[in-house]
């Protein structure tokens, strides 16, 4: 009968191997990008808050648009149409059409987030231009998820805080035209749009949408040119998606 083997003390748990290093580095990079993009985007909330109050919204209403709507383009469209004398229906229509793109983003984001329950609702609310762009730009699903969540959280927190600051500032300053804030909505909207005009197709869509809006300004009520321009972009996006699906289907045959 052989002697029992002495018990061995458990060693330390194995740490991450060399194969995990690229993934961890990619996640850190995604987080840094998310923080940087989120901080830069949040600055525009000051203009939004000031313009919203100057155009008749209360401080609470201005903050509610950021908390509940949380879509810079849609919020600036809403405030811009109301400030230009448009009806509430035109303002809501313009805001809604511009917000439809976030639903299209959700199709792309859903491929790497794969969330359920309450996190799914939060992900839908945080699916905006910036979180989608940072997330989709990463090389791995782990980095994509990190980029999306960090960007979404940073923009949401910063956007709401700066909206409140801008609303309080605008309420104290009075008429924004004295300080040039009446043109801030258009300038901020262009600043959000400009980085996305890097390929011929987005540039062409932007030019056509601008021409349609400019042509309609003299002949339709205030607010409808914005709705028409948003409709042009939406139709172009839907056509592009159908074309991509057709090309993929043809390639699989």
mmCIF file of N, CA and C in Angstrom, residues 147-194:
data_model
loop_
_atom_site.group_PDB
_atom_site.id
_atom_site.type_symbol
_atom_site.label_atom_id
_atom_site.label_comp_id
_atom_site.label_asym_id
_atom_site.label_seq_id
_atom_site.Cartn_x
_atom_site.Cartn_y
_atom_site.Cartn_z
ATOM 1 N N UNK A 147 -16.780 51.236 -25.763
ATOM 2 C CA UNK A 147 -16.882 52.541 -26.404
ATOM 3 C C UNK A 147 -18.298 53.077 -26.383
ATOM 4 N N UNK A 148 -19.258 52.204 -26.653
ATOM 5 C CA UNK A 148 -20.659 52.632 -26.663
ATOM 6 C C UNK A 148 -21.103 53.100 -25.283
ATOM 7 N N UNK A 149 -20.866 52.281 -24.251
ATOM 8 C CA UNK A 149 -21.375 52.602 -22.913
ATOM 9 C C UNK A 149 -20.676 53.821 -22.315
ATOM 10 N N UNK A 150 -19.372 53.920 -22.477
ATOM 11 C CA UNK A 150 -18.653 55.065 -21.910
ATOM 12 C C UNK A 150 -19.060 56.358 -22.617
ATOM 13 N N UNK A 151 -19.167 56.296 -23.939
ATOM 14 C CA UNK A 151 -19.585 57.498 -24.675
ATOM 15 C C UNK A 151 -21.003 57.900 -24.301
ATOM 16 N N UNK A 152 -21.904 56.919 -24.272
ATOM 17 C CA UNK A 152 -23.291 57.222 -23.933
ATOM 18 C C UNK A 152 -23.429 57.828 -22.549
ATOM 19 N N UNK A 153 -22.739 57.239 -21.567
ATOM 20 C CA UNK A 153 -22.831 57.744 -20.191
ATOM 21 C C UNK A 153 -22.228 59.142 -20.076
ATOM 22 N N UNK A 154 -21.092 59.360 -20.725
ATOM 23 C CA UNK A 154 -20.417 60.656 -20.639
ATOM 24 C C UNK A 154 -21.244 61.758 -21.299
ATOM 25 N N UNK A 155 -21.767 61.466 -22.483
ATOM 26 C CA UNK A 155 -22.580 62.467 -23.175
ATOM 27 C C UNK A 155 -23.855 62.744 -22.385
ATOM 28 N N UNK A 156 -24.494 61.703 -21.882
ATOM 29 C CA UNK A 156 -25.762 61.888 -21.165
ATOM 30 C C UNK A 156 -25.571 62.762 -19.927
ATOM 31 N N UNK A 157 -24.560 62.436 -19.122
ATOM 32 C CA UNK A 157 -24.314 63.220 -17.910
ATOM 33 C C UNK A 157 -23.914 64.649 -18.247
ATOM 34 N N UNK A 158 -22.961 64.801 -19.165
ATOM 35 C CA UNK A 158 -22.485 66.143 -19.512
ATOM 36 C C UNK A 158 -23.538 66.969 -20.218
ATOM 37 N N UNK A 159 -24.296 66.354 -21.111
ATOM 38 C CA UNK A 159 -25.306 67.083 -21.876
ATOM 39 C C UNK A 159 -26.392 67.636 -20.958
ATOM 40 N N UNK A 160 -26.815 66.844 -19.998
ATOM 41 C CA UNK A 160 -27.854 67.306 -19.083
ATOM 42 C C UNK A 160 -27.345 68.409 -18.157
ATOM 43 N N UNK A 161 -26.110 68.291 -17.694
ATOM 44 C CA UNK A 161 -25.546 69.322 -16.826
ATOM 45 C C UNK A 161 -25.351 70.641 -17.572
ATOM 46 N N UNK A 162 -24.839 70.561 -18.806
ATOM 47 C CA UNK A 162 -24.598 71.801 -19.552
ATOM 48 C C UNK A 162 -25.907 72.413 -20.058
ATOM 49 N N UNK A 163 -26.912 71.579 -20.311
ATOM 50 C CA UNK A 163 -28.222 72.134 -20.668
ATOM 51 C C UNK A 163 -28.775 72.959 -19.517
ATOM 52 N N UNK A 164 -28.668 72.424 -18.299
ATOM 53 C CA UNK A 164 -29.120 73.161 -17.118
ATOM 54 C C UNK A 164 -28.335 74.459 -16.968
ATOM 55 N N UNK A 165 -27.012 74.390 -17.128
ATOM 56 C CA UNK A 165 -26.185 75.588 -17.005
ATOM 57 C C UNK A 165 -26.563 76.620 -18.062
ATOM 58 N N UNK A 166 -26.763 76.168 -19.302
ATOM 59 C CA UNK A 166 -27.137 77.095 -20.369
ATOM 60 C C UNK A 166 -28.505 77.709 -20.156
ATOM 61 N N UNK A 167 -29.445 76.900 -19.647
ATOM 62 C CA UNK A 167 -30.785 77.421 -19.390
ATOM 63 C C UNK A 167 -30.758 78.481 -18.298
ATOM 64 N N UNK A 168 -30.010 78.229 -17.244
ATOM 65 C CA UNK A 168 -29.896 79.214 -16.162
ATOM 66 C C UNK A 168 -29.174 80.465 -16.647
ATOM 67 N N UNK A 169 -28.138 80.269 -17.456
ATOM 68 C CA UNK A 169 -27.391 81.403 -18.002
ATOM 69 C C UNK A 169 -28.262 82.217 -18.945
ATOM 70 N N UNK A 170 -28.984 81.534 -19.832
ATOM 71 C CA UNK A 170 -29.835 82.232 -20.780
ATOM 72 C C UNK A 170 -30.964 82.971 -20.090
ATOM 73 N N UNK A 171 -31.493 82.385 -19.027
ATOM 74 C CA UNK A 171 -32.569 83.034 -18.277
ATOM 75 C C UNK A 171 -32.070 84.320 -17.621
ATOM 76 N N UNK A 172 -30.805 84.308 -17.212
ATOM 77 C CA UNK A 172 -30.250 85.493 -16.548
ATOM 78 C C UNK A 172 -29.834 86.571 -17.547
ATOM 79 N N UNK A 173 -29.376 86.154 -18.739
ATOM 80 C CA UNK A 173 -28.870 87.117 -19.720
ATOM 81 C C UNK A 173 -29.972 87.796 -20.513
ATOM 82 N N UNK A 174 -31.099 87.134 -20.678
ATOM 83 C CA UNK A 174 -32.192 87.742 -21.440
ATOM 84 C C UNK A 174 -32.063 87.449 -22.924
ATOM 85 N N UNK A 175 -32.236 88.458 -23.768
ATOM 86 C CA UNK A 175 -32.272 88.299 -25.218
ATOM 87 C C UNK A 175 -30.938 87.757 -25.730
ATOM 88 N N UNK A 176 -30.923 86.571 -26.356
ATOM 89 C CA UNK A 176 -29.656 85.988 -26.804
ATOM 90 C C UNK A 176 -29.065 86.685 -28.011
ATOM 91 N N UNK A 177 -29.880 87.463 -28.739
ATOM 92 C CA UNK A 177 -29.355 88.121 -29.939
ATOM 93 C C UNK A 177 -28.259 89.131 -29.606
ATOM 94 N N UNK A 178 -28.266 89.636 -28.392
ATOM 95 C CA UNK A 178 -27.226 90.599 -28.000
ATOM 96 C C UNK A 178 -25.851 89.941 -27.932
ATOM 97 N N UNK A 179 -25.827 88.639 -27.749
ATOM 98 C CA UNK A 179 -24.556 87.915 -27.593
ATOM 99 C C UNK A 179 -24.281 86.953 -28.754
ATOM 100 N N UNK A 180 -25.131 86.999 -29.754
ATOM 101 C CA UNK A 180 -24.930 86.115 -30.897
ATOM 102 C C UNK A 180 -25.414 84.702 -30.686
ATOM 103 N N UNK A 181 -26.124 84.455 -29.593
ATOM 104 C CA UNK A 181 -26.593 83.095 -29.322
ATOM 105 C C UNK A 181 -27.752 82.680 -30.218
ATOM 106 N N UNK A 182 -28.360 83.655 -30.932
ATOM 107 C CA UNK A 182 -29.475 83.293 -31.795
ATOM 108 C C UNK A 182 -29.018 82.431 -32.972
ATOM 109 N N UNK A 183 -27.723 82.498 -33.303
ATOM 110 C CA UNK A 183 -27.194 81.671 -34.391
ATOM 111 C C UNK A 183 -26.458 80.438 -33.870
ATOM 112 N N UNK A 184 -26.466 80.248 -32.572
ATOM 113 C CA UNK A 184 -25.721 79.129 -32.000
ATOM 114 C C UNK A 184 -26.308 77.786 -32.391
ATOM 115 N N UNK A 185 -27.636 77.719 -32.541
ATOM 116 C CA UNK A 185 -28.261 76.439 -32.889
ATOM 117 C C UNK A 185 -27.758 75.947 -34.242
ATOM 118 N N UNK A 186 -27.764 76.850 -35.238
ATOM 119 C CA UNK A 186 -27.284 76.455 -36.560
ATOM 120 C C UNK A 186 -25.805 76.106 -36.530
ATOM 121 N N UNK A 187 -25.015 76.892 -35.809
ATOM 122 C CA UNK A 187 -23.578 76.634 -35.737
ATOM 123 C C UNK A 187 -23.289 75.305 -35.048
ATOM 124 N N UNK A 188 -23.972 75.039 -33.941
ATOM 125 C CA UNK A 188 -23.756 73.789 -33.218
ATOM 126 C C UNK A 188 -24.209 72.593 -34.049
ATOM 127 N N UNK A 189 -25.326 72.762 -34.766
ATOM 128 C CA UNK A 189 -25.812 71.664 -35.604
ATOM 129 C C UNK A 189 -24.809 71.357 -36.713
ATOM 130 N N UNK A 190 -24.258 72.396 -37.331
ATOM 131 C CA UNK A 190 -23.242 72.184 -38.364
ATOM 132 C C UNK A 190 -21.985 71.544 -37.792
ATOM 133 N N UNK A 191 -21.631 71.917 -36.569
ATOM 134 C CA UNK A 191 -20.449 71.325 -35.927
ATOM 135 C C UNK A 191 -20.649 69.838 -35.673
ATOM 136 N N UNK A 192 -21.864 69.465 -35.311
ATOM 137 C CA UNK A 192 -22.154 68.039 -35.124
ATOM 138 C C UNK A 192 -22.159 67.292 -36.452
ATOM 139 N N UNK A 193 -22.591 67.967 -37.512
ATOM 140 C CA UNK A 193 -22.714 67.329 -38.819
ATOM 141 C C UNK A 193 -21.392 67.237 -39.564
ATOM 142 N N UNK A 194 -20.558 68.258 -39.433
ATOM 143 C CA UNK A 194 -19.361 68.370 -40.269
ATOM 144 C C UNK A 194 -18.431 67.164 -40.224
#
